Amino acid sequence: MDIPGHRQLPSPSSVPSEILDGFRHAAVAVVSDNMNRLHGTRMLRPYHRGARLVGTAVTVKTRGGDNVTLHKAYELLRPGDVLVVDGGGDLGQALVGEIMLSRARAIGVAGFVIDGAIRDVAAFAAADFPCFARGVTHRGPYKTGPGEINVPVAVDGMVVMPGDVVLGDEDGVVCFDRAVAGELLALVRRQEAREAEALQAIRDGRPDGYVGLPAASSSREAGR
């Protein structure tokens, strides 16, 4: 498919399964706490039935309301990838709907993160296929471009790099560089343990001084 104004870069390797498995049950809120509470989406909401999102970012930057570059990206999508789309937050035209959902599920894609609109909301609500988007419209997309694949994008204020780890749950979406996954997971586990202790103390009627401060990180990261 020849698309005027199209630029496509190769996808980075998939995030190793041991990294994804480590974060598969981690709450986005706890991960965000340990990324200085500065990173992640704010306005995107889940439109699916409740499945968690865990996978490798394949990024798309497109003109608002135009999905021709998303179709081109399907040639690169692998099982476990997350299609992350910077549509500029435009809500005038839907970028994905039931047909693109069905195609992605057939490939084994892990989910969608769309800074733009979707349609066929009933199909997403009935599915276990994770989809986070800014809004809904029945109006279909344009298909003229331009667009770019596997470039840095900004999605609802969150910078996403191709190959990042992407996590999503009922609270929203975060992403991070796989290189910091080990350190970040250790911080997340420490906070999970502290929160579990605090909740048990409350159930037991014991006073508890937990105030929800994340553990100090030894690196500059845990979120870019």
mmCIF file of N, CA and C in Angstrom, residues 14 23 26 28 41 44 47 54 61 64 69 79 88 107 123-124 128 134 162 173 195 200 211-213 219 221:
data_model
loop_
_atom_site.group_PDB
_atom_site.id
_atom_site.type_symbol
_atom_site.label_atom_id
_atom_site.label_comp_id
_atom_site.label_asym_id
_atom_site.label_seq_id
_atom_site.Cartn_x
_atom_site.Cartn_y
_atom_site.Cartn_z
ATOM 1 N N SER A 14 10.159 -7.680 20.506
ATOM 2 C CA SER A 14 9.108 -7.766 21.513
ATOM 3 C C SER A 14 9.718 -7.754 22.912
ATOM 4 N N PHE A 23 4.775 -7.878 35.373
ATOM 5 C CA PHE A 23 3.861 -6.751 35.554
ATOM 6 C C PHE A 23 2.404 -7.113 35.242
ATOM 7 N N ALA A 26 0.260 -6.177 38.154
ATOM 8 C CA ALA A 26 0.604 -4.954 38.882
ATOM 9 C C ALA A 26 -0.415 -3.859 38.567
ATOM 10 N N VAL A 28 -1.828 -0.325 37.774
ATOM 11 C CA VAL A 28 -1.278 0.856 37.109
ATOM 12 C C VAL A 28 -1.016 1.970 38.120
ATOM 13 N N THR A 41 -1.481 8.194 31.283
ATOM 14 C CA THR A 41 -2.609 8.912 30.696
ATOM 15 C C THR A 41 -3.484 9.523 31.779
ATOM 16 N N LEU A 44 -7.748 9.293 28.837
ATOM 17 C CA LEU A 44 -8.190 8.090 28.136
ATOM 18 C C LEU A 44 -8.961 7.194 29.100
ATOM 19 N N TYR A 47 -12.756 1.083 27.200
ATOM 20 C CA TYR A 47 -14.045 0.814 26.559
ATOM 21 C C TYR A 47 -14.322 -0.680 26.437
ATOM 22 N N VAL A 54 -1.242 -5.604 28.753
ATOM 23 C CA VAL A 54 0.202 -5.764 28.960
ATOM 24 C C VAL A 54 0.809 -6.116 27.609
ATOM 25 N N LYS A 61 1.749 7.701 14.570
ATOM 26 C CA LYS A 61 1.384 9.126 14.622
ATOM 27 C C LYS A 61 0.616 9.428 13.348
ATOM 28 N N GLY A 64 -5.193 13.827 12.668
ATOM 29 C CA GLY A 64 -6.428 13.601 13.402
ATOM 30 C C GLY A 64 -7.546 13.094 12.504
ATOM 31 N N THR A 69 -2.751 5.090 8.111
ATOM 32 C CA THR A 69 -1.472 4.631 8.649
ATOM 33 C C THR A 69 -1.672 3.508 9.664
ATOM 34 N N PRO A 79 1.789 -10.894 17.693
ATOM 35 C CA PRO A 79 1.137 -11.261 18.948
ATOM 36 C C PRO A 79 1.836 -10.574 20.129
ATOM 37 N N GLY A 88 -3.684 12.948 18.094
ATOM 38 C CA GLY A 88 -3.830 14.349 18.460
ATOM 39 C C GLY A 88 -5.042 14.647 19.318
ATOM 40 N N ILE A 107 -4.771 -11.459 14.914
ATOM 41 C CA ILE A 107 -3.308 -11.436 14.911
ATOM 42 C C ILE A 107 -2.746 -11.835 16.267
ATOM 43 N N ALA A 123 -19.277 -3.416 20.478
ATOM 44 C CA ALA A 123 -18.365 -4.525 20.195
ATOM 45 C C ALA A 123 -17.197 -4.535 21.172
ATOM 46 N N PHE A 124 -16.683 -3.366 21.509
ATOM 47 C CA PHE A 124 -15.593 -3.288 22.489
ATOM 48 C C PHE A 124 -16.093 -3.651 23.887
ATOM 49 N N ASP A 128 -13.124 -8.950 25.439
ATOM 50 C CA ASP A 128 -12.052 -8.921 26.426
ATOM 51 C C ASP A 128 -10.787 -8.319 25.825
ATOM 52 N N ARG A 134 -9.859 8.195 23.845
ATOM 53 C CA ARG A 134 -10.256 9.490 24.402
ATOM 54 C C ARG A 134 -11.761 9.714 24.304
ATOM 55 N N PRO A 162 8.663 3.436 20.633
ATOM 56 C CA PRO A 162 8.478 2.096 20.092
ATOM 57 C C PRO A 162 9.234 1.069 20.941
ATOM 58 N N VAL A 173 -3.492 4.055 31.747
ATOM 59 C CA VAL A 173 -2.368 3.433 31.044
ATOM 60 C C VAL A 173 -1.067 4.091 31.463
ATOM 61 N N GLU A 195 1.205 -1.752 51.221
ATOM 62 C CA GLU A 195 -0.232 -1.503 51.161
ATOM 63 C C GLU A 195 -1.017 -2.686 51.732
ATOM 64 N N GLN A 200 -4.401 -4.779 56.096
ATOM 65 C CA GLN A 200 -4.612 -5.781 57.140
ATOM 66 C C GLN A 200 -4.716 -5.118 58.505
ATOM 67 N N VAL A 211 1.080 6.351 54.747
ATOM 68 C CA VAL A 211 0.573 7.545 54.071
ATOM 69 C C VAL A 211 0.756 7.472 52.556
ATOM 70 N N GLY A 212 1.171 6.315 52.052
ATOM 71 C CA GLY A 212 1.227 6.127 50.611
ATOM 72 C C GLY A 212 2.409 6.740 49.922
ATOM 73 N N LEU A 213 3.508 6.937 50.630
ATOM 74 C CA LEU A 213 4.704 7.469 49.981
ATOM 75 C C LEU A 213 5.425 6.359 49.248
ATOM 76 N N SER A 219 17.649 5.136 40.951
ATOM 77 C CA SER A 219 18.010 5.627 39.625
ATOM 78 C C SER A 219 17.297 6.932 39.348
ATOM 79 N N GLU A 221 15.424 7.161 36.824
ATOM 80 C CA GLU A 221 14.211 6.777 36.132
ATOM 81 C C GLU A 221 13.080 6.616 37.045
#
